[in-house]
PDB file of C-alpha atoms in Angstrom:
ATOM      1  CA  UNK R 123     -51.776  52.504 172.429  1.00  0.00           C
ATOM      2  CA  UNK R 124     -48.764  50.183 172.982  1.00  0.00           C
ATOM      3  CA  UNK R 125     -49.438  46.763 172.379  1.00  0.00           C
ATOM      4  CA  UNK R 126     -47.211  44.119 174.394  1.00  0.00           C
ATOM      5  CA  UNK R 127     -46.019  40.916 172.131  1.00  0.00           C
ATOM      6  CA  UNK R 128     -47.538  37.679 172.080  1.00  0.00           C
ATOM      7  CA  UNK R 129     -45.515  35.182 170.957  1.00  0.00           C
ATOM      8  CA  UNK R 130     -47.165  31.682 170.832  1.00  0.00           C
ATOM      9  CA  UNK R 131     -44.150  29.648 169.653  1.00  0.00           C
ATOM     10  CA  UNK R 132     -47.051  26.720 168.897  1.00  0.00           C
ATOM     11  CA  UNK R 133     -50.651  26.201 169.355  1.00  0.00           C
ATOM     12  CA  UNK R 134     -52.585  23.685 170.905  1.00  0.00           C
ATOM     13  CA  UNK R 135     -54.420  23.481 174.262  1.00  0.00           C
ATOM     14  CA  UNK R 136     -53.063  22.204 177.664  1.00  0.00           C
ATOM     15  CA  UNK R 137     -56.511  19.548 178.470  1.00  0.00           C
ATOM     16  CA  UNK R 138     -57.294  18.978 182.351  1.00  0.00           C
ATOM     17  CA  UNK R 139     -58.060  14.713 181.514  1.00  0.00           C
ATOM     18  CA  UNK R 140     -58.968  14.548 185.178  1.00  0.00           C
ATOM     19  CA  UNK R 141     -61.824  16.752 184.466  1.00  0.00           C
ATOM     20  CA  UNK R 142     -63.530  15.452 181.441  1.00  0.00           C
ATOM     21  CA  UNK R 143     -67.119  14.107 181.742  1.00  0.00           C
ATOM     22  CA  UNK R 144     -68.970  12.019 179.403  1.00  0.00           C
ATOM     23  CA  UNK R 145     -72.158  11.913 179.167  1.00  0.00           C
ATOM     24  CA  UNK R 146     -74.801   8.926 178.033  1.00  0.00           C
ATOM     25  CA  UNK R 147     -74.880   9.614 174.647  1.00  0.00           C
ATOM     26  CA  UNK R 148     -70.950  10.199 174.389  1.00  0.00           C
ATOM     27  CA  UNK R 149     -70.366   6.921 175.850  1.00  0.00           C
ATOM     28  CA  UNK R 150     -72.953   5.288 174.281  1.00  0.00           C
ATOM     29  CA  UNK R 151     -70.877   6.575 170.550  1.00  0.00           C
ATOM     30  CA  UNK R 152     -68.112   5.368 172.243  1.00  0.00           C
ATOM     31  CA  UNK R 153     -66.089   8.706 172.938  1.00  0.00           C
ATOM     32  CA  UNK R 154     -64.676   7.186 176.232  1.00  0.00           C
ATOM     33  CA  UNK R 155     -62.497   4.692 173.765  1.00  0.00           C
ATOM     34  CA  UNK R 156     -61.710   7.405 171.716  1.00  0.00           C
ATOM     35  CA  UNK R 157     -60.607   9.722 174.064  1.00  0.00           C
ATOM     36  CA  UNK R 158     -57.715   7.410 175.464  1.00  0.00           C
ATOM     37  CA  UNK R 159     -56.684   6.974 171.925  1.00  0.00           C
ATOM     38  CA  UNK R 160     -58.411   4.365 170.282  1.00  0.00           C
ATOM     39  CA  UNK R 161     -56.806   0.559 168.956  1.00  0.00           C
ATOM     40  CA  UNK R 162     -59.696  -0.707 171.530  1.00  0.00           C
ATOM     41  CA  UNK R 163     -59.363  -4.149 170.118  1.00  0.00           C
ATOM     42  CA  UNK R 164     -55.429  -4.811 169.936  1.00  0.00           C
ATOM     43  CA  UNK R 165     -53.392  -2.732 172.182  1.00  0.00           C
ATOM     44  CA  UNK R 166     -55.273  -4.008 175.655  1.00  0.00           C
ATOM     45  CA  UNK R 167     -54.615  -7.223 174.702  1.00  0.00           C
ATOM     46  CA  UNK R 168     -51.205  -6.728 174.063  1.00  0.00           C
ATOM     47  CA  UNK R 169     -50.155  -4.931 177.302  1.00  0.00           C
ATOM     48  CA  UNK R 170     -51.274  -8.190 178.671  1.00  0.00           C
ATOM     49  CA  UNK R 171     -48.973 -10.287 176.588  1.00  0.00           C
ATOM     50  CA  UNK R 172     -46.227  -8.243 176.972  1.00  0.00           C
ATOM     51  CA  UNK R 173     -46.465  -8.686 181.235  1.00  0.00           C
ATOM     52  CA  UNK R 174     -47.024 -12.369 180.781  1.00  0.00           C
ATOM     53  CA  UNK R 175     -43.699 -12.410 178.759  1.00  0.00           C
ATOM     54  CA  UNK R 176     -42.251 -10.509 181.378  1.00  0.00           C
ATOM     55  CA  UNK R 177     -43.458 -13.267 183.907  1.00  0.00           C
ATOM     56  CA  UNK R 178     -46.701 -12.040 185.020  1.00  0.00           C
ATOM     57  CA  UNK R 179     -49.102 -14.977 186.305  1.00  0.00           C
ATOM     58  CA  UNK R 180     -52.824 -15.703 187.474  1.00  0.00           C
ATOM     59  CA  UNK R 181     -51.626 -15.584 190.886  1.00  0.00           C
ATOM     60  CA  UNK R 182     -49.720 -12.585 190.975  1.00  0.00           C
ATOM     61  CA  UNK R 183     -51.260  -9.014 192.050  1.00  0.00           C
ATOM     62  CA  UNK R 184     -51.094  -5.930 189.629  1.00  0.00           C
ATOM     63  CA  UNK R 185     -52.463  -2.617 189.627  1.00  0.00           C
ATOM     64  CA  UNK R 186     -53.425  -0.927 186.688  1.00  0.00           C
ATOM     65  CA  UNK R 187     -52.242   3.043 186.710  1.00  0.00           C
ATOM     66  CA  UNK R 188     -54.395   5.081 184.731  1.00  0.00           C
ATOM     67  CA  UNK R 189     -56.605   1.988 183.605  1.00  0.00           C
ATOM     68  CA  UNK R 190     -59.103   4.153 181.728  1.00  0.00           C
ATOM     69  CA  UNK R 191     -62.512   2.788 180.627  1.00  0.00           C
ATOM     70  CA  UNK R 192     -60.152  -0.569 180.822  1.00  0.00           C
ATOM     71  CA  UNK R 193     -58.927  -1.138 177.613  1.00  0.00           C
ATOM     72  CA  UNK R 194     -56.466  -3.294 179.209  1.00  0.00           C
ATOM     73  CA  UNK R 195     -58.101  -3.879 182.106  1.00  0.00           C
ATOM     74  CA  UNK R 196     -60.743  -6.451 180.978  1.00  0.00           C
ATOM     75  CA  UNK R 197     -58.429  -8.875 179.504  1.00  0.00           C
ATOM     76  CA  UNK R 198     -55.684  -8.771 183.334  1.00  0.00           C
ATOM     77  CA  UNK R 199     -59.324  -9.404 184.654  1.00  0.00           C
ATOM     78  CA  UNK R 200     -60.032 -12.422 182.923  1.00  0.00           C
ATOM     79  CA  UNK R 201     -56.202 -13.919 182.955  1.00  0.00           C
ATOM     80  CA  UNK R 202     -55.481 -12.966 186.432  1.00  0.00           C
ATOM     81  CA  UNK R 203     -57.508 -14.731 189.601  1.00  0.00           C
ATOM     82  CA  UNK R 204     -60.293 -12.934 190.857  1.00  0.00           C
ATOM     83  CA  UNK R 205     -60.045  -9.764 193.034  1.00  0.00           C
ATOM     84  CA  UNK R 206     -56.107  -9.879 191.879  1.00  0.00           C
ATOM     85  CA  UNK R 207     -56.493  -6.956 189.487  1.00  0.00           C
ATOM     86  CA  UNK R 208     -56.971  -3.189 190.882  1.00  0.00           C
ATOM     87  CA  UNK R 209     -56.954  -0.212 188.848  1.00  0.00           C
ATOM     88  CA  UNK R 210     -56.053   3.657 189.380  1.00  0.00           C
ATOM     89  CA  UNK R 211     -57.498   6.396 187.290  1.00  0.00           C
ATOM     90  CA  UNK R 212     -57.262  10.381 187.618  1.00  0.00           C
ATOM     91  CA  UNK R 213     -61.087  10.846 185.318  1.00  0.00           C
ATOM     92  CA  UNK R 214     -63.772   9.306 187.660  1.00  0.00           C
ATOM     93  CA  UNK R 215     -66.138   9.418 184.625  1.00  0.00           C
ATOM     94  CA  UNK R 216     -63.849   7.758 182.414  1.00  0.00           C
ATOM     95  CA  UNK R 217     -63.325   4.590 184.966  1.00  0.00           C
ATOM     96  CA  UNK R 218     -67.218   4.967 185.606  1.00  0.00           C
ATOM     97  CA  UNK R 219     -68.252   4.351 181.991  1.00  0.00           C
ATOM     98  CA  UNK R 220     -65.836   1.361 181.934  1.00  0.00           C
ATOM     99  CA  UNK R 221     -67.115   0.025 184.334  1.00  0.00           C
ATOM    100  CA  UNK R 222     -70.103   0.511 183.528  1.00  0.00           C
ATOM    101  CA  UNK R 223     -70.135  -0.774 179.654  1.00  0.00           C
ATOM    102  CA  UNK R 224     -67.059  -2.306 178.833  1.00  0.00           C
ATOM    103  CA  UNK R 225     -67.057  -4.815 181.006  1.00  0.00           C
ATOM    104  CA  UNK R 226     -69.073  -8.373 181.627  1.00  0.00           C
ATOM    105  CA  UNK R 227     -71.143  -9.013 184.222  1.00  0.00           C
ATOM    106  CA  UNK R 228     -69.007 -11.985 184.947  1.00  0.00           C
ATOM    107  CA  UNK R 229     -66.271  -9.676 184.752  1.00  0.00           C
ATOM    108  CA  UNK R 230     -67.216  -7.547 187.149  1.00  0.00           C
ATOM    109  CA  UNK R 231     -67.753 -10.429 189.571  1.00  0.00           C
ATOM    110  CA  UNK R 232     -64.363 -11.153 189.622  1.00  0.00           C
ATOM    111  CA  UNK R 233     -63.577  -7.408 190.322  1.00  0.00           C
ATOM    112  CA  UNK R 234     -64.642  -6.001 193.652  1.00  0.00           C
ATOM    113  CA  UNK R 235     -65.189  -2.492 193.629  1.00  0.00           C
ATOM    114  CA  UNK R 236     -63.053  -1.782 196.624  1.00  0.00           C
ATOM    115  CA  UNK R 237     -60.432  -2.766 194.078  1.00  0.00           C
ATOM    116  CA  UNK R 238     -61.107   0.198 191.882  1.00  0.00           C
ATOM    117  CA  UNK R 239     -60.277   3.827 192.518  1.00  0.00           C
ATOM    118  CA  UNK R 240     -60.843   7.420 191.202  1.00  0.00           C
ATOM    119  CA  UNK R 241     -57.734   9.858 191.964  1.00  0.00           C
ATOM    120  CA  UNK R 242     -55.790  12.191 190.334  1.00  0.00           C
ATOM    121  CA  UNK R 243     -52.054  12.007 192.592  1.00  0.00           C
ATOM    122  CA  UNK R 244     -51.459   7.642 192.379  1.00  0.00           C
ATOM    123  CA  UNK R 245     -52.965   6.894 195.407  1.00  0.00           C
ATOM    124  CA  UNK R 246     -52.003   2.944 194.997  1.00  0.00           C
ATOM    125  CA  UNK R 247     -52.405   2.195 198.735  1.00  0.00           C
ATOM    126  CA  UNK R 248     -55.687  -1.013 198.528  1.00  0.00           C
ATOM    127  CA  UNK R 249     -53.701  -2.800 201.489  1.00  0.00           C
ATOM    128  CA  UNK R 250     -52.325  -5.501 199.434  1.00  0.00           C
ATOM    129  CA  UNK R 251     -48.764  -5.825 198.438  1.00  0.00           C
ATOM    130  CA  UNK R 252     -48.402  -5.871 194.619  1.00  0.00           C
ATOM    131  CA  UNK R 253     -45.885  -7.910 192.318  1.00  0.00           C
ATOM    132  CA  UNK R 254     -46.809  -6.063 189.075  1.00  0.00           C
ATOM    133  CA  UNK R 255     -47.793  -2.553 188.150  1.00  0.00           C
ATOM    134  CA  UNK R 256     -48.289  -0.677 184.961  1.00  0.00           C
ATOM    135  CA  UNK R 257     -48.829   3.132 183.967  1.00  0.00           C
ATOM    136  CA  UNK R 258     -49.403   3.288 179.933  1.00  0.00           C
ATOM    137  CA  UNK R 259     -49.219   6.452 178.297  1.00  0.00           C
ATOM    138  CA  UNK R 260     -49.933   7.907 181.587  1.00  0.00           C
ATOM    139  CA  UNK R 261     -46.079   9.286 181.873  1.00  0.00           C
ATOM    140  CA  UNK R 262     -46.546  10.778 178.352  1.00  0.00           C
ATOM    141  CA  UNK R 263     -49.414  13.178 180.009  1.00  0.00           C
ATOM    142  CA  UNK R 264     -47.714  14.113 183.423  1.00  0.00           C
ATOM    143  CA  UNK R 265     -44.582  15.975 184.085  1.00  0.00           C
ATOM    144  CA  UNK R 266     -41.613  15.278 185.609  1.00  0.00           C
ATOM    145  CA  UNK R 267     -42.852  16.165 189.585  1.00  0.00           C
ATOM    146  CA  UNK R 268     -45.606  13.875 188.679  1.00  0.00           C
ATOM    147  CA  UNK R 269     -43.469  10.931 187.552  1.00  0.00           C
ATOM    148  CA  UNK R 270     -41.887  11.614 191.207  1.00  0.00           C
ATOM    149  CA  UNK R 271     -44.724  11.671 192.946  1.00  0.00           C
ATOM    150  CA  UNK R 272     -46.143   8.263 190.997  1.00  0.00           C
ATOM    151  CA  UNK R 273     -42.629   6.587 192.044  1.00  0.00           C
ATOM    152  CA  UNK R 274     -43.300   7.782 195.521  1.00  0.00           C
ATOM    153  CA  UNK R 275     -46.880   6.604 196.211  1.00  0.00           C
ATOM    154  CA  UNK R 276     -46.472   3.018 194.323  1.00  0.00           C
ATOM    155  CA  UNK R 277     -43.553   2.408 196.492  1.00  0.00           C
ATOM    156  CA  UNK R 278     -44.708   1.293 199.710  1.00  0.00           C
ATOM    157  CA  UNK R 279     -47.590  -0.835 197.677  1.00  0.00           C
ATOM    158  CA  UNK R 280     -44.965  -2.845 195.984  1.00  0.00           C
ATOM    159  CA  UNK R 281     -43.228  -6.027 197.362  1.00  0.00           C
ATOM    160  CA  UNK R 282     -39.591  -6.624 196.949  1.00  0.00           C
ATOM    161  CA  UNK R 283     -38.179  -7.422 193.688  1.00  0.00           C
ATOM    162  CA  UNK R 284     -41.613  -6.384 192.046  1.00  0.00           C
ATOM    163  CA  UNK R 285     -42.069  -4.863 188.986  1.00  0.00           C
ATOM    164  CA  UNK R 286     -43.489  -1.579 188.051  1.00  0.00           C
ATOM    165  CA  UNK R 287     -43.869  -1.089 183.555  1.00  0.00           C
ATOM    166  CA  UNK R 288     -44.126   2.605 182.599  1.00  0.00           C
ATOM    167  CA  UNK R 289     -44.349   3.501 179.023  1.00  0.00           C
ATOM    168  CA  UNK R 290     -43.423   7.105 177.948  1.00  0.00           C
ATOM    169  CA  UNK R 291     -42.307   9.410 174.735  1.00  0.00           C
ATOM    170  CA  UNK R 292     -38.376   9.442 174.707  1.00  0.00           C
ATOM    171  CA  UNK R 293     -36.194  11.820 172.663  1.00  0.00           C
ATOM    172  CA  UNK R 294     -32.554  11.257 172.544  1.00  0.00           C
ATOM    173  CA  UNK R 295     -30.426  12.939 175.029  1.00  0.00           C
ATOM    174  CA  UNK R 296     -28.941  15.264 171.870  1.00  0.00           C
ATOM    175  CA  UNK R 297     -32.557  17.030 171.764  1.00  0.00           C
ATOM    176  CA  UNK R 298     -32.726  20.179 172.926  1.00  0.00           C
ATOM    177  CA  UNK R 299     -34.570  20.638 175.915  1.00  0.00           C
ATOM    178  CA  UNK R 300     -37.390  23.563 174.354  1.00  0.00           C
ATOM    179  CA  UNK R 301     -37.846  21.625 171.358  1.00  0.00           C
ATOM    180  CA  UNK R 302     -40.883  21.113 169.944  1.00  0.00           C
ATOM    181  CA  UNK R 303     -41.687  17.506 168.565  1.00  0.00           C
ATOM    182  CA  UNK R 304     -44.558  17.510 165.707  1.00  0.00           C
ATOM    183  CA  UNK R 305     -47.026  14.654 165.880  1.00  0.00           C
ATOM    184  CA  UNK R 306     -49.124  12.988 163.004  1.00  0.00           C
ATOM    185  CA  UNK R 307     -52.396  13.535 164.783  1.00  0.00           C
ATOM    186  CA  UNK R 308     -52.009  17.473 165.674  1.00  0.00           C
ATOM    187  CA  UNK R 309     -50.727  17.538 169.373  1.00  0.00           C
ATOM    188  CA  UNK R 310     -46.932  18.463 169.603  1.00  0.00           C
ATOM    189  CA  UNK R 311     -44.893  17.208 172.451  1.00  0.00           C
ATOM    190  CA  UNK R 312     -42.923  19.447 174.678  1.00  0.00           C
ATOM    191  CA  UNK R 313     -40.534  18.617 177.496  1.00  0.00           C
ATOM    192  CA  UNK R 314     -42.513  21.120 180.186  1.00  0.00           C
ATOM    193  CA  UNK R 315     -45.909  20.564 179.314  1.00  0.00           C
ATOM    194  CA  UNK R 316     -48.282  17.890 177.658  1.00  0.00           C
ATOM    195  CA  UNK R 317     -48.129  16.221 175.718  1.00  0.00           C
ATOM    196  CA  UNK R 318     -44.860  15.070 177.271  1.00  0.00           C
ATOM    197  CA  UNK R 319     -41.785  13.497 176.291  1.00  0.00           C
ATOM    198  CA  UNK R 320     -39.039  13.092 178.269  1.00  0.00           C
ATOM    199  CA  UNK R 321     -35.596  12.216 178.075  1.00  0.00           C
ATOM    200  CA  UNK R 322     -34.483   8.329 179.408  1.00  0.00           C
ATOM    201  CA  UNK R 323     -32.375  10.056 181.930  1.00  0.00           C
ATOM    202  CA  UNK R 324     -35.314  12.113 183.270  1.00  0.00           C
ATOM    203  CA  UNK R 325     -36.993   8.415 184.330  1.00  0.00           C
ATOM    204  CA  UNK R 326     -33.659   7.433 185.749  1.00  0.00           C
ATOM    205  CA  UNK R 327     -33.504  10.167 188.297  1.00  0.00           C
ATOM    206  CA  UNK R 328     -36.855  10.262 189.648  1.00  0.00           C
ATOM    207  CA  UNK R 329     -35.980   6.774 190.567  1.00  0.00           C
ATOM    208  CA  UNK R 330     -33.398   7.534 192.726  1.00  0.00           C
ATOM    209  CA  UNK R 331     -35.517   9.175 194.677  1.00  0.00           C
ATOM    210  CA  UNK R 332     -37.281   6.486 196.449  1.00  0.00           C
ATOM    211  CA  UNK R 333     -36.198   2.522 196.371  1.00  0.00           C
ATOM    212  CA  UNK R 334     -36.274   1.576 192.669  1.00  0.00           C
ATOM    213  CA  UNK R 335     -34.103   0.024 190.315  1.00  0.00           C
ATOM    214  CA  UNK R 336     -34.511   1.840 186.786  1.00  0.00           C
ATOM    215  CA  UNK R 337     -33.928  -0.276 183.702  1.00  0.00           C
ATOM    216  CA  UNK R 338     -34.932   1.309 180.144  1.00  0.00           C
ATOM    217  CA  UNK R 339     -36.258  -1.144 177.966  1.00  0.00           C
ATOM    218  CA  UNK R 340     -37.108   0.098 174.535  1.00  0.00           C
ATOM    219  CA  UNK R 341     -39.450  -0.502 172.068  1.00  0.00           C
ATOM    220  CA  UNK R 342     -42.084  -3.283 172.918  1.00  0.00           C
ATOM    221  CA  UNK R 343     -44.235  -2.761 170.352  1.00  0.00           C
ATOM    222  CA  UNK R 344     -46.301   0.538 171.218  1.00  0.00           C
ATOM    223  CA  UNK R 345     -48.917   1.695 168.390  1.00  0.00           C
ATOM    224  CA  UNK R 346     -47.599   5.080 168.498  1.00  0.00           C
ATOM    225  CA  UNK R 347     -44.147   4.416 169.386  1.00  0.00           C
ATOM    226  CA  UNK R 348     -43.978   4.926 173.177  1.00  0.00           C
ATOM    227  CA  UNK R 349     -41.149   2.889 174.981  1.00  0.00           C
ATOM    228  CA  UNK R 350     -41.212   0.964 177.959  1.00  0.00           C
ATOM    229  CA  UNK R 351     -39.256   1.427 181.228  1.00  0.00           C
ATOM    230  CA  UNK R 352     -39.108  -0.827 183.798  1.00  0.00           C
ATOM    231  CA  UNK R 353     -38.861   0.252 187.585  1.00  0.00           C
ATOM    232  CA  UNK R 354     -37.570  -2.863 190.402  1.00  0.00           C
ATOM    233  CA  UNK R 355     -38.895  -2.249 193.888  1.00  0.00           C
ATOM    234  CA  UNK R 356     -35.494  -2.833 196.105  1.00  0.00           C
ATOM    235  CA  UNK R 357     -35.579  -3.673 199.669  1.00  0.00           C
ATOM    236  CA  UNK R 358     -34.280  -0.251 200.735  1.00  0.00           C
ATOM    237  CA  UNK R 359     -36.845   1.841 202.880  1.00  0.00           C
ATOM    238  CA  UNK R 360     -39.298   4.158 202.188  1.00  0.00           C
ATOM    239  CA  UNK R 361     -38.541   7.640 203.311  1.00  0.00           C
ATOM    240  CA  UNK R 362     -41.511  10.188 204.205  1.00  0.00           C
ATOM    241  CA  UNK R 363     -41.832  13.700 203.431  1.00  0.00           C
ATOM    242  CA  UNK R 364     -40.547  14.336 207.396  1.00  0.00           C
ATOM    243  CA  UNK R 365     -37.304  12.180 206.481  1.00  0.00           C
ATOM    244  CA  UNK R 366     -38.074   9.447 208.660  1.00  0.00           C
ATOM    245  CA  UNK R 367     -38.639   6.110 206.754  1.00  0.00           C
ATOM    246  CA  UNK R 368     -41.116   3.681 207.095  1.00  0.00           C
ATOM    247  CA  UNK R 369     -42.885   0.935 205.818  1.00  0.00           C
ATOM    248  CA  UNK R 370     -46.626   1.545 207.254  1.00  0.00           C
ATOM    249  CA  UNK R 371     -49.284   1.631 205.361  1.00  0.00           C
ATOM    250  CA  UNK R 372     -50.596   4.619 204.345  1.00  0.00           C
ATOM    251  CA  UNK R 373     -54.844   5.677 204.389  1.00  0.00           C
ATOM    252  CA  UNK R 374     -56.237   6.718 201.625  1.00  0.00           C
ATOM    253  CA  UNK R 375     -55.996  10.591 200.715  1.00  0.00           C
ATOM    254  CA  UNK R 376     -59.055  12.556 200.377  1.00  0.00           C
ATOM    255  CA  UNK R 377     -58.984  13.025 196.829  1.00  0.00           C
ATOM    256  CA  UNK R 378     -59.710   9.347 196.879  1.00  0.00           C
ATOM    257  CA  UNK R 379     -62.999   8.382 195.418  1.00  0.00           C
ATOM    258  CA  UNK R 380     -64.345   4.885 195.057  1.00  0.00           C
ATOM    259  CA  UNK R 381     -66.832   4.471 192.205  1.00  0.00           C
ATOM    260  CA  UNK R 382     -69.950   3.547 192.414  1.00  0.00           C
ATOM    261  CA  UNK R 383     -71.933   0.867 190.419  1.00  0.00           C
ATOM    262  CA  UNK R 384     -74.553   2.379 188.224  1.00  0.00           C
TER     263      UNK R 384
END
């Protein structure tokens, strides 16, 4: 019998994060914090000083894509006013046990749940208009399309002039497009499939498909070495998928799933 090749160039599987569910006694080991890659006790912290050297302030609005069991989250929520913080996140039982552990009651007082969202395509659309917005390490886990769509859906939830902070895995423009990057911890990064990296370049186009302003900004400090882009909302108009632009607010898709208190 003829056998056809099978060439696997590397190993390693392709994980569906949307669809991982902890359960009681995972969270209660804390597999939720380990599973968005650890440094629980410095690397929130320091998203948040990085956007307060970048001009964030109490007042100001942010959303938080891909917030996770907030990592981050719980220190915007005590620095910004109340109800200013909202969060995004594809894994409704990763948010859930966040919520659910991670944070204070007094924390969560100052966080309405209307403010908090489970879906997997960046719905970002609360109804508010928001000055800041950050996605870390989500970029490194999505494609290119994705990083499109993200760009897209964030648009019309941004004001003027506001700033959108995206962190990613960048190889120079010299690397060749099917090479594989090894990584200390066991998952290589590919440019077609996660874990991602991307080229600088890559970020700068999907920009120009919507009304942003790209500006790479480097290294800011990242554990692992991810850089930082930043993305400027512009005035220019938001253009639907029928080509006629707009500025109206869209409803929520139904992927959208609020969380509920446990």
């Amino acid at each position: 019998m003829s056998i056809i090749e099978h060439r696997v160039e590397t190993a390693g599987e392709q994980p569906d994060y949307s669809g991982r569910e902890f359960t009681p006694e995972e969270i209660e080991a804390g597999a939720h914090r380990k599973f968005i890659g650890g440094v629980w006790d410095t690397h929130g912290e320091h998203q948040l000083d990085y956007l307060r050297s970048q001009g964030l302030l109490p007042h100001h609005r942010m959303v938080d894509i891909g917030c996770g069991p907030f990592r981050a989250g719980r220190h915007f929520i005590d620095y910004l006013e109340p109800a200013h913080y909202y969060a995004v996140e594809a894994n409704h039982s990763l948010i859930q046990a966040g919520y659910d552990v991670e944070l204070s009651d007094a924390q969560r007082a100052r966080l309405p749940m209307a403010n908090l969202r489970a879906n997997d395509r960046f719905d970002a659309n609360f109804g508010v208009p928001f000055d800041y917005a950050i996605a870390q390490s989500v970029f490194t886990h999505v494609s290119l399309n994705h990083i499109r769509l993200c760009l897209h859906r964030l648009a019309p939830a941004m004001r003027e002039g506001g700033s959108f902070y995206a962190t990613f895995f960048m190889r120079p423009a010299s690397t060749p497009i099917d090479q594989v990057v090894p990584s200390k911890r066991g998952k290589p990064f590919f440019n077609e499939k996660n874990v991602f990296w991307h080229y600088s370049d890559d970020l700068a186009w999907a920009a120009k498909f919507g009304p942003w302003e790209y500006h790479y900004i480097g290294d800011w400090g990242h554990p692992a070495g991810q850089k930082m882009a930043r993305f400027v909302r512009t005035g220019d108009r938001v253009t639907t998928p029928s080509g006629s632009p707009t500025l109206v607010r869209r409803g929520r898709r139904w992927l959208a799933r609020q969380i509920e208190p446990h």
